[in-house]
mmCIF file of C-alpha atoms in Angstrom:
data_model
loop_
_atom_site.group_PDB
_atom_site.id
_atom_site.type_symbol
_atom_site.label_atom_id
_atom_site.label_comp_id
_atom_site.label_asym_id
_atom_site.label_seq_id
_atom_site.Cartn_x
_atom_site.Cartn_y
_atom_site.Cartn_z
ATOM 1 C CA ALA A 1 -4.663 14.802 14.159
ATOM 2 C CA MET A 2 -5.380 14.310 10.462
ATOM 3 C CA ASP A 3 -3.191 11.191 10.362
ATOM 4 C CA VAL A 4 -5.262 9.665 13.166
ATOM 5 C CA PHE A 5 -8.473 10.523 11.321
ATOM 6 C CA ASP A 6 -7.153 9.184 8.002
ATOM 7 C CA THR A 7 -5.966 5.924 9.544
ATOM 8 C CA CYS A 8 -9.182 5.400 11.519
ATOM 9 C CA ALA A 9 -11.320 6.288 8.488
ATOM 10 C CA PHE A 10 -9.358 3.740 6.496
ATOM 11 C CA GLY A 11 -9.964 1.105 9.180
ATOM 12 C CA VAL A 12 -13.709 1.687 9.212
ATOM 13 C CA LEU A 13 -14.085 1.870 5.430
ATOM 14 C CA PHE A 14 -11.823 -1.142 4.899
ATOM 15 C CA VAL A 15 -13.919 -3.286 7.257
ATOM 16 C CA ILE A 16 -17.124 -2.217 5.480
ATOM 17 C CA ALA A 17 -15.572 -2.873 2.049
ATOM 18 C CA LEU A 18 -14.302 -6.246 3.257
ATOM 19 C CA PHE A 19 -17.803 -7.067 4.510
ATOM 20 C CA ASN A 20 -19.193 -6.146 1.078
ATOM 21 C CA LEU A 21 -16.570 -8.371 -0.512
ATOM 22 C CA CYS A 22 -17.437 -11.280 1.801
ATOM 23 C CA MET A 23 -21.101 -10.938 0.852
ATOM 24 C CA HIS A 24 -20.081 -11.879 -2.705
ATOM 25 C CA VAL A 25 -17.807 -14.830 -1.885
ATOM 26 C CA ARG A 26 -18.948 -18.285 -2.932
ATOM 27 C CA THR A 27 -17.048 -21.552 -2.940
ATOM 28 C CA SER A 28 -17.152 -21.443 -6.727
ATOM 29 C CA ASN A 29 -15.420 -18.050 -6.950
ATOM 30 C CA LEU A 30 -12.677 -18.417 -4.338
ATOM 31 C CA TRP A 31 -10.168 -18.881 -7.150
ATOM 32 C CA ILE A 32 -11.009 -15.362 -8.361
ATOM 33 C CA SER A 33 -10.344 -14.029 -4.863
ATOM 34 C CA ALA A 34 -6.984 -15.797 -4.729
ATOM 35 C CA ILE A 35 -5.879 -14.427 -8.106
ATOM 36 C CA ALA A 36 -7.068 -10.893 -7.260
ATOM 37 C CA PHE A 37 -5.286 -11.052 -3.885
ATOM 38 C CA VAL A 38 -1.930 -11.936 -5.478
ATOM 39 C CA LEU A 39 -2.314 -9.484 -8.360
ATOM 40 C CA SER A 40 -3.232 -6.691 -5.926
ATOM 41 C CA MET A 41 0.026 -7.327 -4.031
ATOM 42 C CA LEU A 42 2.044 -7.153 -7.246
ATOM 43 C CA PHE A 43 0.202 -4.060 -8.456
ATOM 44 C CA SER A 44 0.636 -2.272 -5.125
ATOM 45 C CA ASP A 45 4.316 -3.151 -5.084
ATOM 46 C CA PHE A 46 4.731 -1.799 -8.614
ATOM 47 C CA CYS A 47 2.872 1.408 -7.655
ATOM 48 C CA SER A 48 5.038 1.879 -4.551
ATOM 49 C CA GLY A 49 8.155 1.499 -6.672
ATOM 50 C CA LEU A 50 6.912 3.854 -9.376
ATOM 51 C CA LEU A 51 5.945 6.486 -6.810
ATOM 52 C CA HIS A 52 9.240 6.092 -4.952
ATOM 53 C CA TRP A 53 11.222 6.326 -8.197
ATOM 54 C CA GLY A 54 9.294 9.457 -9.222
ATOM 55 C CA ALA A 55 9.847 11.194 -5.884
ATOM 56 C CA ASP A 56 13.546 10.317 -5.911
ATOM 57 C CA THR A 57 14.246 11.396 -9.496
ATOM 58 C CA TRP A 58 11.810 14.120 -10.583
ATOM 59 C CA GLY A 59 11.220 17.614 -9.268
ATOM 60 C CA THR A 60 12.779 19.535 -6.411
ATOM 61 C CA PHE A 61 11.806 20.683 -2.932
ATOM 62 C CA ASP A 62 10.368 23.789 -4.650
ATOM 63 C CA THR A 63 8.090 21.875 -7.059
ATOM 64 C CA PRO A 64 4.555 23.257 -6.499
ATOM 65 C CA PHE A 65 2.228 21.117 -4.353
ATOM 66 C CA VAL A 66 4.439 18.007 -4.105
ATOM 67 C CA GLY A 67 7.914 19.429 -3.477
ATOM 68 C CA PRO A 68 7.711 20.761 0.083
ATOM 69 C CA THR A 69 6.075 17.641 1.520
ATOM 70 C CA PHE A 70 6.193 14.668 -0.803
ATOM 71 C CA ILE A 71 9.545 15.023 -2.586
ATOM 72 C CA ARG A 72 11.244 16.425 0.520
ATOM 73 C CA SER A 73 10.189 13.481 2.712
ATOM 74 C CA PHE A 74 11.397 10.900 0.206
ATOM 75 C CA ARG A 75 14.784 12.555 -0.268
ATOM 76 C CA GLU A 76 15.346 13.388 3.391
ATOM 77 C CA HIS A 77 14.698 9.719 4.118
ATOM 78 C CA HIS A 78 18.015 8.948 2.397
ATOM 79 C CA VAL A 79 19.794 11.179 4.905
ATOM 80 C CA THR A 80 18.072 9.781 8.020
ATOM 81 C CA PRO A 81 16.522 6.435 7.024
ATOM 82 C CA THR A 82 15.609 5.334 10.545
ATOM 83 C CA ALA A 83 13.742 8.547 11.438
ATOM 84 C CA MET A 84 10.518 6.958 10.206
ATOM 85 C CA CYS A 85 10.856 4.284 12.903
ATOM 86 C CA LYS A 86 10.161 6.964 15.524
ATOM 87 C CA HIS A 87 6.695 7.718 14.118
ATOM 88 C CA ASP A 88 3.576 6.108 15.541
ATOM 89 C CA ILE A 89 1.285 3.960 13.421
ATOM 90 C CA PHE A 90 -0.901 6.944 12.535
ATOM 91 C CA GLU A 91 1.874 9.209 11.287
ATOM 92 C CA THR A 92 3.534 6.322 9.461
ATOM 93 C CA ASN A 93 0.413 5.238 7.595
ATOM 94 C CA GLY A 94 -1.944 8.238 7.586
ATOM 95 C CA ASP A 95 -1.113 9.653 4.153
ATOM 96 C CA ASN A 96 -1.348 6.280 2.440
ATOM 97 C CA CYS A 97 -4.618 5.543 4.235
ATOM 98 C CA LEU A 98 -5.992 8.874 3.023
ATOM 99 C CA ALA A 99 -5.091 8.004 -0.583
ATOM 100 C CA THR A 100 -7.202 4.831 -0.428
ATOM 101 C CA LEU A 101 -10.404 6.360 0.953
ATOM 102 C CA PRO A 102 -12.121 7.238 -2.372
ATOM 103 C CA VAL A 103 -11.442 3.742 -3.722
ATOM 104 C CA LEU A 104 -12.781 2.123 -0.542
ATOM 105 C CA VAL A 105 -15.983 4.156 -0.778
ATOM 106 C CA TRP A 106 -16.321 2.988 -4.389
ATOM 107 C CA MET A 107 -15.800 -0.638 -3.268
ATOM 108 C CA ILE A 108 -18.403 -0.298 -0.518
ATOM 109 C CA LEU A 109 -20.911 0.755 -3.180
ATOM 110 C CA LYS A 110 -19.778 -1.892 -5.691
ATOM 111 C CA ASP A 111 -22.134 -4.777 -6.382
ATOM 112 C CA ALA A 112 -20.945 -7.840 -8.261
ATOM 113 C CA LYS A 113 -24.362 -9.501 -8.508
ATOM 114 C CA ASP A 114 -26.336 -10.061 -11.668
ATOM 115 C CA VAL A 115 -30.082 -9.333 -11.719
ATOM 116 C CA ASP A 116 -30.756 -12.986 -10.851
ATOM 117 C CA GLY A 117 -28.502 -12.768 -7.781
ATOM 118 C CA SER A 118 -25.585 -14.720 -9.253
ATOM 119 C CA ILE A 119 -22.086 -13.327 -8.816
ATOM 120 C CA LEU A 120 -20.499 -11.886 -11.946
ATOM 121 C CA ALA A 121 -16.845 -12.908 -12.342
ATOM 122 C CA TRP A 122 -15.335 -9.637 -13.605
ATOM 123 C CA PRO A 123 -17.084 -7.284 -11.137
ATOM 124 C CA PHE A 124 -16.207 -9.723 -8.343
ATOM 125 C CA PHE A 125 -12.564 -9.689 -9.446
ATOM 126 C CA VAL A 126 -12.573 -5.863 -9.527
ATOM 127 C CA LEU A 127 -14.080 -5.722 -6.031
ATOM 128 C CA ASN A 128 -11.450 -8.130 -4.674
ATOM 129 C CA PHE A 129 -8.563 -6.491 -6.481
ATOM 130 C CA TRP A 130 -9.286 -2.947 -5.273
ATOM 131 C CA VAL A 131 -10.164 -3.859 -1.688
ATOM 132 C CA TRP A 132 -6.875 -5.753 -1.302
ATOM 133 C CA THR A 133 -4.927 -3.083 -3.213
ATOM 134 C CA CYS A 134 -6.169 -0.501 -0.692
ATOM 135 C CA LEU A 135 -4.881 -2.675 2.154
ATOM 136 C CA TRP A 136 -1.415 -3.085 0.630
ATOM 137 C CA ILE A 137 -1.155 0.612 -0.236
ATOM 138 C CA ALA A 138 -2.262 1.608 3.266
ATOM 139 C CA LEU A 139 0.443 -0.620 4.770
ATOM 140 C CA THR A 140 3.299 0.280 2.407
ATOM 141 C CA ASN A 141 4.952 2.757 4.785
ATOM 142 C CA GLN A 142 4.551 0.295 7.650
ATOM 143 C CA PHE A 143 6.378 -2.381 5.646
ATOM 144 C CA HIS A 144 9.022 0.205 4.754
ATOM 145 C CA SER A 145 9.438 1.222 8.393
ATOM 146 C CA TRP A 146 9.852 -2.407 9.461
ATOM 147 C CA SER A 147 12.757 -2.746 7.005
ATOM 148 C CA HIS A 148 14.605 -0.058 8.984
ATOM 149 C CA MET A 149 13.824 -1.297 12.499
ATOM 150 C CA SER A 150 16.526 -3.041 14.486
ATOM 151 C CA ASN A 151 13.894 -5.208 16.175
ATOM 152 C CA PRO A 152 10.720 -5.417 14.040
ATOM 153 C CA PRO A 153 7.647 -7.389 15.148
ATOM 154 C CA LEU A 154 7.756 -11.150 14.585
ATOM 155 C CA ILE A 155 5.057 -10.965 11.892
ATOM 156 C CA ALA A 156 7.251 -8.504 9.991
ATOM 157 C CA VAL A 157 10.301 -10.768 10.268
ATOM 158 C CA ALA A 158 8.277 -13.744 9.018
ATOM 159 C CA MET A 159 6.914 -11.747 6.063
ATOM 160 C CA GLN A 160 10.398 -10.395 5.274
ATOM 161 C CA LYS A 161 11.929 -13.875 5.329
ATOM 162 C CA ALA A 162 9.128 -15.162 3.081
ATOM 163 C CA GLY A 163 9.873 -12.348 0.608
ATOM 164 C CA LEU A 164 6.379 -10.897 0.950
ATOM 165 C CA ILE A 165 7.547 -7.500 2.176
ATOM 166 C CA LEU A 166 10.739 -5.495 1.997
ATOM 167 C CA SER A 167 13.614 -6.980 3.973
ATOM 168 C CA PRO A 168 16.433 -4.916 5.486
ATOM 169 C CA SER A 169 19.048 -6.552 3.250
ATOM 170 C CA VAL A 170 17.109 -5.866 0.049
ATOM 171 C CA HIS A 171 16.269 -2.312 1.077
ATOM 172 C CA ARG A 172 19.863 -1.579 2.096
ATOM 173 C CA VAL A 173 20.743 -1.692 -1.630
ATOM 174 C CA HIS A 174 18.394 1.252 -2.258
ATOM 175 C CA HIS A 175 20.063 3.311 0.462
ATOM 176 C CA GLN A 176 23.434 3.227 -1.266
ATOM 177 C CA MET A 177 24.433 6.108 -3.523
ATOM 178 C CA PRO A 178 23.097 7.049 -6.017
ATOM 179 C CA PHE A 179 19.756 5.694 -4.624
ATOM 180 C CA ASP A 180 18.702 4.502 -8.082
ATOM 181 C CA ARG A 181 17.528 0.917 -7.588
ATOM 182 C CA ASN A 182 15.247 -1.285 -5.477
ATOM 183 C CA TYR A 183 12.385 1.196 -5.239
ATOM 184 C CA CYS A 184 9.554 -1.261 -4.559
ATOM 185 C CA ILE A 185 8.383 -1.778 -1.000
#
């Protein structure tokens, strides 16, 4: 039930944050949006890899707070990699959606306007960067799941072929002993 709530809360907050972002878009600052969009993808990918590496290499199942759930799920995934394909969209993405909620609230409240109503470049970049980062983080487990599916959706196949998200062939390298490479999703 919490995964459904987390995913739905993400959806609502993301739409509101995206609306706030759109209220700041001007023809003259689209280039900032484009740069922030690409950098948010790279940043999210780096974060997914760093998190994955940490869960695979540090701590044990008994590590307080993170061991029984977080570390266990990452390491058990090496034993049964396709088990995640049996989860629905809520269970697959709920935890990641939950992690983005405080940032989305911050982005809903963020204003990139100067006192004269003009859009300030750096605050506008920050707004773009974090809204898009929340999207990529929320979808990381979905992208991961698609890399294990025998018949993923066409959009997933297109994104995999374009190198935008994790492909089965690239991810297969991570699932070979000793599971010490290709962490990014």
